[in-house]
Structures are given as C-alpha cells and as structure tokens.
Coordinates of C-alpha atoms and ligand atoms in Angstrom, one line a residue:
M1 CA -39.9 76.5 -43.7
A2 CA -40.5 74.4 -46.8
K3 CA -43.7 72.2 -46.7
K4 CA -43.0 68.6 -45.9
I5 CA -43.5 66.4 -48.9
T6 CA -45.9 63.6 -48.1
L7 CA -45.8 60.1 -49.5
K8 CA -49.1 60.8 -51.3
D9 CA -47.7 63.9 -53.0
L10 CA -44.6 62.0 -54.1
S11 CA -46.4 58.9 -55.3
N12 CA -48.9 61.0 -57.3
E13 CA -46.4 63.5 -58.7
P14 CA -42.8 62.2 -58.5
G15 CA -41.5 65.5 -60.0
C16 CA -42.6 67.5 -56.9
L17 CA -39.3 67.0 -55.1
A18 CA -36.2 68.7 -56.4
E19 CA -33.4 66.2 -57.1
Y20 CA -35.8 63.3 -56.9
D21 CA -35.2 61.0 -59.8
P22 CA -37.1 57.7 -59.5
N23 CA -35.1 56.4 -62.4
A24 CA -31.7 56.9 -60.8
M25 CA -32.1 56.8 -57.0
Q26 CA -28.9 56.9 -55.1
I27 CA -28.9 54.5 -52.1
E28 CA -28.4 57.3 -49.5
S29 CA -31.4 59.3 -50.9
A30 CA -33.6 56.2 -50.9
K31 CA -32.7 55.4 -47.3
K32 CA -33.2 59.0 -46.2
L33 CA -36.6 59.3 -47.9
I34 CA -37.9 56.0 -46.6
N35 CA -36.8 56.8 -43.0
S36 CA -38.5 60.1 -43.2
F37 CA -41.8 58.2 -43.6
I38 CA -41.2 55.5 -41.0
K39 CA -43.1 55.8 -37.7
P40 CA -41.6 53.7 -34.9
I41 CA -43.9 51.3 -33.1
K42 CA -45.4 52.7 -29.9
E43 CA -47.1 49.6 -28.5
A44 CA -45.2 48.0 -25.7
E45 CA -45.5 45.0 -23.4
Y46 CA -43.8 43.4 -20.4
T47 CA -41.7 40.4 -21.1
K48 CA -39.7 38.1 -18.7
L49 CA -36.1 39.1 -18.8
I50 CA -35.1 35.6 -19.8
D51 CA -37.2 35.9 -22.9
S52 CA -36.0 39.4 -23.9
L53 CA -33.0 38.7 -26.1
N54 CA -33.1 40.8 -29.3
R55 CA -36.1 42.8 -28.1
V56 CA -36.1 46.6 -28.0
L57 CA -36.3 48.4 -24.7
A58 CA -39.5 50.7 -24.6
V59 CA -38.5 52.9 -21.6
D60 CA -35.4 54.5 -20.1
L61 CA -34.3 52.0 -17.5
V62 CA -33.5 53.7 -14.2
S63 CA -31.5 51.9 -11.5
P64 CA -33.3 51.3 -8.3
I65 CA -30.0 50.5 -6.5
N66 CA -26.3 51.2 -6.3
V67 CA -24.2 48.6 -8.1
P68 CA -22.3 47.2 -6.3
N69 CA -24.6 47.9 -3.3
Y70 CA -21.8 47.6 -0.8
D71 CA -18.0 48.3 -0.6
N72 CA -16.3 44.9 -1.4
S73 CA -13.0 43.4 -2.1
A74 CA -11.9 43.0 -5.8
M75 CA -9.3 40.3 -4.8
D76 CA -8.6 37.4 -2.5
G77 CA -6.2 39.1 -0.1
F78 CA -5.9 41.0 3.1
G79 CA -7.7 44.2 4.3
F80 CA -6.3 46.8 6.7
N81 CA -6.2 50.5 7.3
I82 CA -3.3 52.1 5.4
S83 CA -2.3 54.2 8.5
S84 CA -1.3 50.9 10.1
L85 CA 1.7 50.7 7.8
K86 CA 3.3 54.0 8.9
N87 CA 6.1 52.3 10.9
T88 CA 5.9 48.6 10.0
K89 CA 5.7 46.2 7.1
K90 CA 4.0 43.4 9.2
L91 CA 0.4 43.1 10.4
M92 CA -1.4 40.4 12.4
V93 CA -4.3 38.7 10.7
K94 CA -7.2 38.6 13.2
N95 CA -10.3 37.4 11.2
T96 CA -11.6 36.2 7.9
V97 CA -14.4 37.7 5.7
L98 CA -16.1 35.4 3.2
A99 CA -18.3 36.7 0.4
G100 CA -22.0 36.7 1.4
K101 CA -21.3 36.2 5.1
P102 CA -22.2 38.8 7.7
I103 CA -19.4 40.5 9.6
K104 CA -19.7 41.2 13.2
F105 CA -16.4 42.9 13.9
S106 CA -14.4 46.0 13.0
V107 CA -10.7 46.2 12.2
K108 CA -8.4 48.1 14.5
G109 CA -5.2 49.9 13.7
G110 CA -2.2 47.5 13.4
E111 CA -4.5 44.6 12.4
A112 CA -5.5 42.9 9.1
I113 CA -8.2 40.6 8.1
Q114 CA -8.2 37.9 5.4
I115 CA -10.9 38.7 2.8
M116 CA -12.2 36.9 -0.3
T117 CA -13.2 38.5 -3.6
G118 CA -16.7 40.0 -3.2
G119 CA -16.4 40.0 0.7
K120 CA -17.9 43.0 2.4
I121 CA -15.3 45.5 3.6
P122 CA -15.5 45.8 7.4
I123 CA -15.4 49.1 9.3
G124 CA -11.8 50.2 9.8
V125 CA -10.5 48.8 6.4
D126 CA -9.6 51.2 3.6
T127 CA -7.2 49.1 1.5
V128 CA -6.8 45.5 0.3
I129 CA -3.6 43.8 -0.8
P130 CA -3.8 40.7 -3.0
I131 CA -2.5 37.5 -1.4
E132 CA 0.2 37.2 -4.0
L133 CA 1.8 40.5 -2.8
V134 CA 2.5 39.5 0.8
K135 CA 4.3 36.7 2.7
Y136 CA 1.7 35.0 4.9
K137 CA 3.0 32.9 7.8
N138 CA 1.8 32.2 11.3
N139 CA -1.2 34.5 11.1
E140 CA 1.1 37.4 10.1
I141 CA 1.5 39.1 6.8
T142 CA 4.7 40.8 5.6
F143 CA 4.3 43.4 2.8
I144 CA 6.6 42.9 -0.3
E145 CA 5.4 46.1 -1.8
M146 CA 3.4 49.0 -0.3
P147 CA -0.2 49.4 -1.6
K148 CA -1.9 52.7 -2.3
I149 CA -4.9 53.8 -0.2
G150 CA -8.2 52.4 -1.5
A151 CA -6.5 49.7 -3.6
N152 CA -8.6 46.7 -4.6
I153 CA -11.8 48.0 -3.1
R154 CA -14.9 48.2 -5.3
K155 CA -16.8 51.1 -3.9
S156 CA -20.6 51.0 -3.6
G157 CA -22.2 52.6 -6.7
E158 CA -18.9 52.6 -8.7
D159 CA -20.5 50.8 -11.6
I160 CA -24.0 52.3 -11.4
K161 CA -25.5 54.8 -9.0
K162 CA -29.1 54.6 -7.8
K163 CA -31.4 56.7 -10.2
D164 CA -28.8 56.6 -13.0
I165 CA -30.4 55.9 -16.5
V166 CA -28.7 52.6 -17.2
L167 CA -30.1 51.9 -20.7
S168 CA -32.1 54.3 -22.8
K169 CA -35.4 53.7 -24.7
G170 CA -34.7 52.1 -28.1
T171 CA -31.8 49.9 -27.0
L172 CA -31.5 46.5 -28.6
L173 CA -31.1 43.9 -25.9
Y174 CA -28.1 41.7 -26.3
P175 CA -26.6 39.4 -23.7
A176 CA -24.6 42.2 -21.9
E177 CA -27.8 44.3 -21.6
L178 CA -29.7 41.4 -20.2
G179 CA -27.0 40.8 -17.6
L180 CA -26.9 44.5 -16.8
I181 CA -30.7 44.6 -16.3
A182 CA -30.5 41.5 -14.1
S183 CA -27.7 43.1 -12.0
L184 CA -30.4 45.7 -11.1
G185 CA -32.8 43.0 -9.9
F186 CA -35.5 43.3 -12.7
S187 CA -37.1 40.1 -13.7
K188 CA -39.5 41.7 -16.2
I189 CA -39.0 44.6 -18.5
K190 CA -41.0 46.8 -20.9
V191 CA -40.2 46.2 -24.5
F192 CA -41.8 47.3 -27.8
K193 CA -44.2 44.7 -29.3
K194 CA -42.7 42.6 -32.0
L195 CA -43.3 43.9 -35.5
K196 CA -45.7 41.9 -37.6
V197 CA -44.2 41.5 -41.0
G198 CA -46.3 40.0 -43.8
I199 CA -44.3 38.3 -46.6
F200 CA -45.0 36.6 -49.9
S201 CA -43.3 35.9 -53.2
T202 CA -44.9 36.5 -56.6
G203 CA -44.3 35.2 -60.1
D204 CA -45.9 32.5 -62.2
E205 CA -42.6 30.9 -62.9
I206 CA -41.9 30.5 -59.2
V207 CA -42.6 27.2 -57.5
K208 CA -42.6 25.9 -54.0
T209 CA -39.7 23.8 -52.7
G210 CA -40.6 20.1 -52.3
T211 CA -42.4 20.0 -55.7
K212 CA -41.0 18.7 -59.0
I213 CA -39.6 21.5 -61.1
K214 CA -40.4 21.8 -64.9
S215 CA -38.2 23.6 -67.4
G216 CA -39.0 27.3 -67.2
Q217 CA -39.7 27.3 -63.5
V218 CA -37.6 28.6 -60.5
Y219 CA -37.8 27.5 -56.9
D220 CA -38.9 30.1 -54.5
S221 CA -35.6 30.9 -52.7
N222 CA -36.5 34.5 -51.9
H223 CA -39.1 33.1 -49.5
F224 CA -36.3 31.5 -47.4
T225 CA -33.8 34.3 -47.6
I226 CA -36.3 37.0 -46.7
H227 CA -38.0 34.9 -44.0
S228 CA -34.7 34.1 -42.3
M229 CA -33.3 37.7 -42.5
L230 CA -36.6 38.7 -40.8
C231 CA -36.3 36.0 -38.2
R232 CA -32.8 37.3 -37.3
L233 CA -34.4 40.7 -36.7
N234 CA -36.8 39.0 -34.3
V235 CA -40.0 40.1 -35.9
E236 CA -43.2 38.0 -36.2
C237 CA -43.6 36.8 -39.8
L238 CA -47.0 36.4 -41.3
D239 CA -45.8 34.1 -44.0
L240 CA -48.1 33.7 -47.0
G241 CA -45.6 31.8 -49.2
L242 CA -46.2 32.1 -52.9
I243 CA -48.9 34.2 -54.6
P244 CA -49.6 33.8 -58.3
D245 CA -49.3 36.6 -60.8
N246 CA -53.0 37.3 -60.6
K247 CA -54.2 40.9 -60.2
I248 CA -57.2 40.1 -58.0
I249 CA -55.5 37.7 -55.8
I250 CA -52.5 40.0 -55.3
K251 CA -54.8 42.9 -54.5
N252 CA -56.9 41.0 -52.0
T253 CA -53.9 39.5 -50.3
L254 CA -52.2 42.9 -49.9
L255 CA -55.4 44.5 -48.6
K256 CA -56.0 41.7 -46.1
L257 CA -52.3 41.7 -45.0
S258 CA -52.3 45.5 -44.6
K259 CA -54.9 45.2 -41.8
K260 CA -52.9 42.7 -39.8
A261 CA -49.3 43.6 -40.5
D262 CA -47.2 46.6 -39.6
V263 CA -45.0 45.9 -42.6
I264 CA -45.4 44.0 -45.8
I265 CA -42.4 42.7 -47.8
T266 CA -42.8 41.1 -51.2
S267 CA -40.3 40.0 -53.8
G268 CA -40.7 40.2 -57.6
G269 CA -43.0 42.1 -59.9
V270 CA -41.8 45.6 -59.2
S271 CA -39.9 46.1 -62.4
V272 CA -41.4 46.6 -65.8
G273 CA -42.2 43.0 -66.9
A274 CA -45.5 42.5 -68.7
A275 CA -46.9 40.3 -65.9
D276 CA -45.7 42.6 -63.1
Y277 CA -49.1 43.2 -61.6
M278 CA -47.7 44.3 -58.3
K279 CA -47.1 47.7 -59.7
E280 CA -50.6 48.1 -61.1
V281 CA -52.3 46.9 -57.9
L282 CA -50.1 49.0 -55.6
K283 CA -51.0 52.1 -57.6
E284 CA -54.7 51.4 -56.9
I285 CA -54.5 50.5 -53.2
G286 CA -51.5 52.3 -51.8
Q287 CA -49.2 55.2 -51.9
V288 CA -46.1 53.6 -53.3
L289 CA -42.9 54.9 -54.9
F290 CA -41.2 52.8 -57.5
W291 CA -37.5 53.3 -58.0
K292 CA -34.7 52.2 -60.2
L293 CA -31.9 52.3 -57.6
S294 CA -28.4 53.3 -58.7
I295 CA -27.0 50.2 -57.1
K296 CA -25.8 46.9 -58.4
P297 CA -27.3 44.4 -57.9
G298 CA -30.8 45.4 -56.9
K299 CA -32.2 47.9 -59.4
P300 CA -36.0 47.9 -59.0
M301 CA -37.5 48.6 -55.6
A302 CA -40.7 50.0 -54.2
Y303 CA -41.5 51.6 -50.9
G304 CA -44.8 53.0 -49.7
K305 CA -47.8 52.4 -47.6
I306 CA -50.9 50.3 -47.9
N307 CA -53.4 51.5 -45.3
K308 CA -51.2 51.9 -42.2
A309 CA -48.7 49.2 -43.2
D310 CA -45.3 50.1 -44.7
F311 CA -44.7 48.3 -47.9
F312 CA -41.3 47.2 -49.3
G313 CA -41.3 45.7 -52.8
L314 CA -38.0 43.9 -53.3
P315 CA -36.6 42.9 -56.7
G316 CA -37.2 39.3 -57.7
N317 CA -33.6 38.3 -58.4
P318 CA -32.3 36.5 -55.4
V319 CA -29.1 38.4 -54.8
S320 CA -30.8 41.7 -55.5
A321 CA -33.5 40.9 -53.0
M322 CA -30.9 40.1 -50.3
V323 CA -28.7 43.1 -51.0
T324 CA -31.7 45.5 -51.1
F325 CA -32.9 44.0 -47.8
Y326 CA -29.5 44.4 -46.1
Q327 CA -28.6 47.7 -47.5
I328 CA -31.9 49.5 -47.4
V329 CA -34.8 47.7 -45.7
Q330 CA -33.0 46.4 -42.6
G331 CA -32.1 49.8 -41.3
S332 CA -35.7 51.1 -41.8
L333 CA -37.2 48.0 -40.1
K334 CA -34.9 48.6 -37.1
M335 CA -36.3 52.1 -36.9
R336 CA -39.8 50.8 -37.2
M337 CA -39.1 48.3 -34.4
G338 CA -38.3 51.3 -32.1
L339 CA -34.6 51.0 -32.2
K340 CA -32.5 54.1 -31.8
I341 CA -29.6 53.5 -34.1
D342 CA -27.2 54.8 -36.5
D343 CA -27.9 52.4 -39.3
S344 CA -24.7 52.9 -41.2
I345 CA -22.7 49.7 -41.4
P346 CA -19.0 50.1 -40.7
L347 CA -16.8 50.3 -43.8
L348 CA -13.3 48.7 -43.3
K349 CA -10.5 49.4 -45.7
V350 CA -8.5 46.4 -47.1
E351 CA -6.4 45.6 -50.1
C352 CA -8.2 43.9 -53.0
V353 CA -6.0 41.3 -54.6
E354 CA -7.7 41.2 -58.0
S355 CA -8.9 43.7 -60.5
I356 CA -12.7 44.4 -60.6
F357 CA -14.5 45.8 -63.6
K358 CA -16.8 48.7 -62.9
R359 CA -18.2 51.8 -64.6
P360 CA -18.8 55.0 -62.5
G361 CA -22.5 55.7 -61.8
R362 CA -23.8 53.0 -59.5
T363 CA -22.9 51.9 -56.0
E364 CA -21.8 48.3 -56.3
F365 CA -22.0 45.6 -53.6
Q366 CA -19.8 42.8 -54.9
R367 CA -19.7 39.6 -52.9
G368 CA -16.3 39.3 -51.4
I369 CA -14.1 36.9 -49.4
L370 CA -12.0 38.4 -46.7
F371 CA -9.0 36.2 -46.1
Q372 CA -5.7 36.2 -44.3
S373 CA -2.4 36.2 -46.2
N374 CA 1.0 36.7 -44.5
K375 CA -0.9 37.9 -41.3
T376 CA -2.7 40.7 -43.2
W377 CA -6.4 40.6 -44.2
K378 CA -7.1 41.0 -47.9
V379 CA -10.2 40.6 -50.0
K380 CA -11.1 39.0 -53.3
T381 CA -14.4 38.6 -55.1
T382 CA -16.4 35.3 -55.0
G383 CA -16.2 35.3 -58.8
Q384 CA -19.4 35.6 -60.9
Q385 CA -21.4 38.5 -59.6
G386 CA -24.8 38.1 -61.5
S387 CA -27.9 39.2 -59.5
A388 CA -29.3 35.7 -59.8
I389 CA -26.1 33.9 -58.6
L390 CA -27.2 33.1 -55.0
S391 CA -24.1 30.8 -54.5
S392 CA -22.1 34.1 -54.4
M393 CA -23.9 35.2 -51.3
S394 CA -23.2 31.9 -49.6
K395 CA -19.5 31.9 -50.5
A396 CA -19.1 35.5 -49.4
N397 CA -18.2 36.8 -45.9
C398 CA -18.3 40.4 -46.9
F399 CA -19.5 43.0 -49.4
I400 CA -17.0 44.9 -51.3
V401 CA -18.6 48.3 -51.5
L402 CA -17.6 50.3 -54.5
S403 CA -19.0 53.9 -54.4
A404 CA -21.0 55.3 -57.3
D405 CA -18.1 57.6 -58.5
R406 CA -15.6 54.8 -58.6
G407 CA -14.4 53.2 -61.9
A408 CA -12.5 50.0 -62.4
I409 CA -10.4 48.7 -59.6
K410 CA -6.8 47.5 -60.2
A411 CA -5.3 44.6 -58.2
G412 CA -3.6 46.0 -55.1
E413 CA -6.0 48.9 -54.7
I414 CA -7.7 49.6 -51.3
V415 CA -11.4 49.0 -51.2
D416 CA -14.2 49.4 -48.6
I417 CA -15.7 46.3 -47.2
Q418 CA -18.7 45.5 -44.9
L419 CA -18.4 42.4 -42.9
M420 CA -21.5 40.3 -43.4
A421 CA -21.4 39.5 -39.7
S422 CA -22.3 43.2 -39.2
F423 CA -25.7 42.4 -40.6
I424 CA -28.1 40.7 -38.3
Ligands
AMP501 P1 -39.1 40.0 -61.3 O1 -38.6 41.0 -60.3 O2 -40.4 39.5 -61.0 O3 -39.0 40.6 -62.7 O4 -38.1 38.8 -61.3 C1 -36.7 38.9 -61.6 C2 -36.1 37.6 -61.6 O5 -36.0 37.0 -60.3 C3 -36.7 36.5 -62.5 O6 -35.7 35.8 -63.2 C4 -37.5 35.6 -61.5 O7 -37.6 34.3 -62.0 C5 -36.6 35.7 -60.3 N1 -37.4 35.5 -59.1 C6 -38.5 36.2 -58.8 N2 -39.0 35.8 -57.6 C7 -38.2 34.9 -57.2 C8 -38.2 34.0 -56.0 N3 -39.2 34.2 -55.1 N4 -37.2 33.1 -55.8 C9 -36.2 33.0 -56.8 N5 -36.2 33.8 -57.9 C10 -37.1 34.7 -58.1
MG502 MG1 -41.9 38.4 -62.0

C-alpha cells in the first residue's frame, strides 16, 4: 500500500503528491485532502436533554424499554374481539377505558368496551373500531363496516424495541431526536464537547464597527459573518476580533490560540499581498498548505495545523470568506465536531431565466434567487457577483452552482442550485 502522505510532507514539499497542484485546487480535492487530516473530537460530557439541541451524540443510544410499552388504542372508538362479529353486526358496550387509567376487567365474547386514544387494550380485545365507523345508541354499537383483526391497535414495541440502537454515535440532535430520546425516558445524554474555535480578522485597512471610518479603511464584516456561521454550528467561539498586520503579534496570537482552541479560523492575509504576514508566520509555526482554489469566488485559502489545532485561513474578501466557509470549512468542522455525515449539500435542478457569463475551468458559486413563476420554481442571479459584494449574499436564497467544466449559460438552461437553507 502507498505510504500515507502527512501534512508535514505536503507542506514542506507540495510536489510529493501526484495530481496535487496548489495553484489550481479543485474543490473536491481540497475537501478530500482536508478531511483526511481531520481527527474528530473524542472528549464527551453529559448534558441535560433540554440543553442538547444541536449537540452531537457521543454514544450509540440503546433503548431501555419498548415504545410504546403497552398495547394501546390508536383511536377514540370501541374495542372487542373480532370473533364476536361472526354472526352479528351489533355488540353491547360494557365498560370504558380512559388513557392512563388502570383497567380491572377483561372483555368477553359478544361484548365491546369504549376506549380512548392511548387507552390500554384490555385482555380479550384484539381489534378497535373508530367511533365514526359505528352507530352508537343505548349502549349498543352497530357496525357500518367490518374491521380487520388488529385494526387500530398500537402494539407494544412497534416503534422501538427494548435494546434497539435508536440513534447512532455522531448524530446531530435536532428537535425530533430530542423527542425520541425523551420517549425513552432519558433526562441526560452523553454528547461530544463543544469545539473551541478561535477566530480573528487581519488587515491594517480593517477597522472595528462602531468607530469612524476613514477613506482607505474597511469595516470588519468578516468577523460577524464568520462568528455567526460558527454560532449556528453550535461551537464555542474564542473571539479575538481584529489583529493588526504585525508579524510578531500575529505569531504570538496564533501560538497562544493553538494551545486553547481545537480549530483556528482567520480571514485575510493568505494571498500574495506584500503585507500578508499570515503566510510567513504560518510557515514558521505550523504545517500549513496554501492553495489557489479553482472556485469563484474564494480563490486563496490555507489549511493546516498549528500545534494540535486545525487551522483554516479564509480569503479576506467578504463573499469569498463566506463561500469558502460554507463550501469547504463547514463540512470539515462538522467532522471535527464528531458528526457522522455525508457533507455533500443537495443539488437541485431548476431553469435559469437569464444568461450567465462563465469560462470553463473553475467551479462557480453565483448568488441566486429562487422564485416562483406560474407555479414553477426558477432561478435568477442577484446581479453583480464580485467577491466583495456582500449585499449579494444577503439578497440570495441559493447558490447557483456551475461546475468547472461548464461554459456560459444561456437563458432557459437548467442549472444546479443549493438552497442556502441547507447550510446551517
Ligand atoms: P486579503 O485576503 O487580506 O488580501 O484581503 C482581500 C480583500 O478583502 C481586501 O480588499 C480586504 O480589504 C478585504 N478584507 C479583508 N479582511 C476583511 C474583513 N475582515 N472584513 C471585510 N473585508 C475584509
Ligand atoms: Mg490583507
């Protein structure tokens, strides 16, 4: 078997891997490579179930009980034994069963009981008929139609059997999962610890919001987009704000963060600008790969490790930073969080109502608006697609994904889209 390429080998000698071209990385190769270096978190803790939304289950969850744990009625109606209906369409109603109330009787042939939804099925009953399907008068029911044996009875264990694995390790806990876990009686569960993600922006032209801006300066919007995308992933942010383009400060900040954080994400300074010290510093203190991705927007990107922390260097341009985060970083972070997932985002096919200029070579993620016209869903672009035009992200509800091999799009052609709602 071929020797596994390490991050160190690759960062020292980018030519050591066949088909690896740091100057034209296809998105799929970049994702595959990063994910091969990601080690999912192992540390786990118990949390109260009520506080476990968006956490990742750290164990296979085994059911201690049958669900439901007793045979019960799925309807408000009448219970009886099907053999009682051999020679008659009428039965006398002798008793009533309410949900949650004990029953001290059994049901004999020729008799029925009234039973409420969730009521425990008494001995002798094998079938329930809904109240709407009988005539009920003077304690007697007359069948309008004949039921099948076993109808409208929820059998013990029909949803979940005792000792079944109900949820597997690595499941992201959404409302349905929390309800499911509650239905087994657990009030606490074992989840992976939240990832600690250190973030900061760089760039001497970048200024904090809330201050007066001078010509030549740019407000730090990446701080807010990256911070909030991370909040939605339910990680713990170690937020360092803005760090100036100063080699020593950047170096010390990264080293300090790498001891506290599982992951470090920065924006800016990973391309070839004269003051892009990130690159210089990272070469000294980490094992980092610098790529020109074959995607638009979002060309420069870095991935590597500083001590044990994974490092993602996002491009400075605001749209590029978001696209790179969504399309590449988010899937890797989910893996790092312990999630077992297929991180491919569904592609849907819709008609594009306008022409789009494109040259083959790069995968493009154009900002799109999915809209309804004559009861069919169609897509158009948000207009200007520059990598600094953040308003295009805000106007968009989807990405129009144009694969690397594709050229210009004519109006009326079918394109792939990803709903932005698919991104956390
Ligand atoms: P860089 O990747 O550092 O070369 O930056 C590329 C472009 O993104 C420049 O025009 C920067 O001004 C802009 N930029 C970098 N960081 C940020 C940020 N935190 N917020 C908004 N724009 C930024
Ligand atoms: Mg810069």
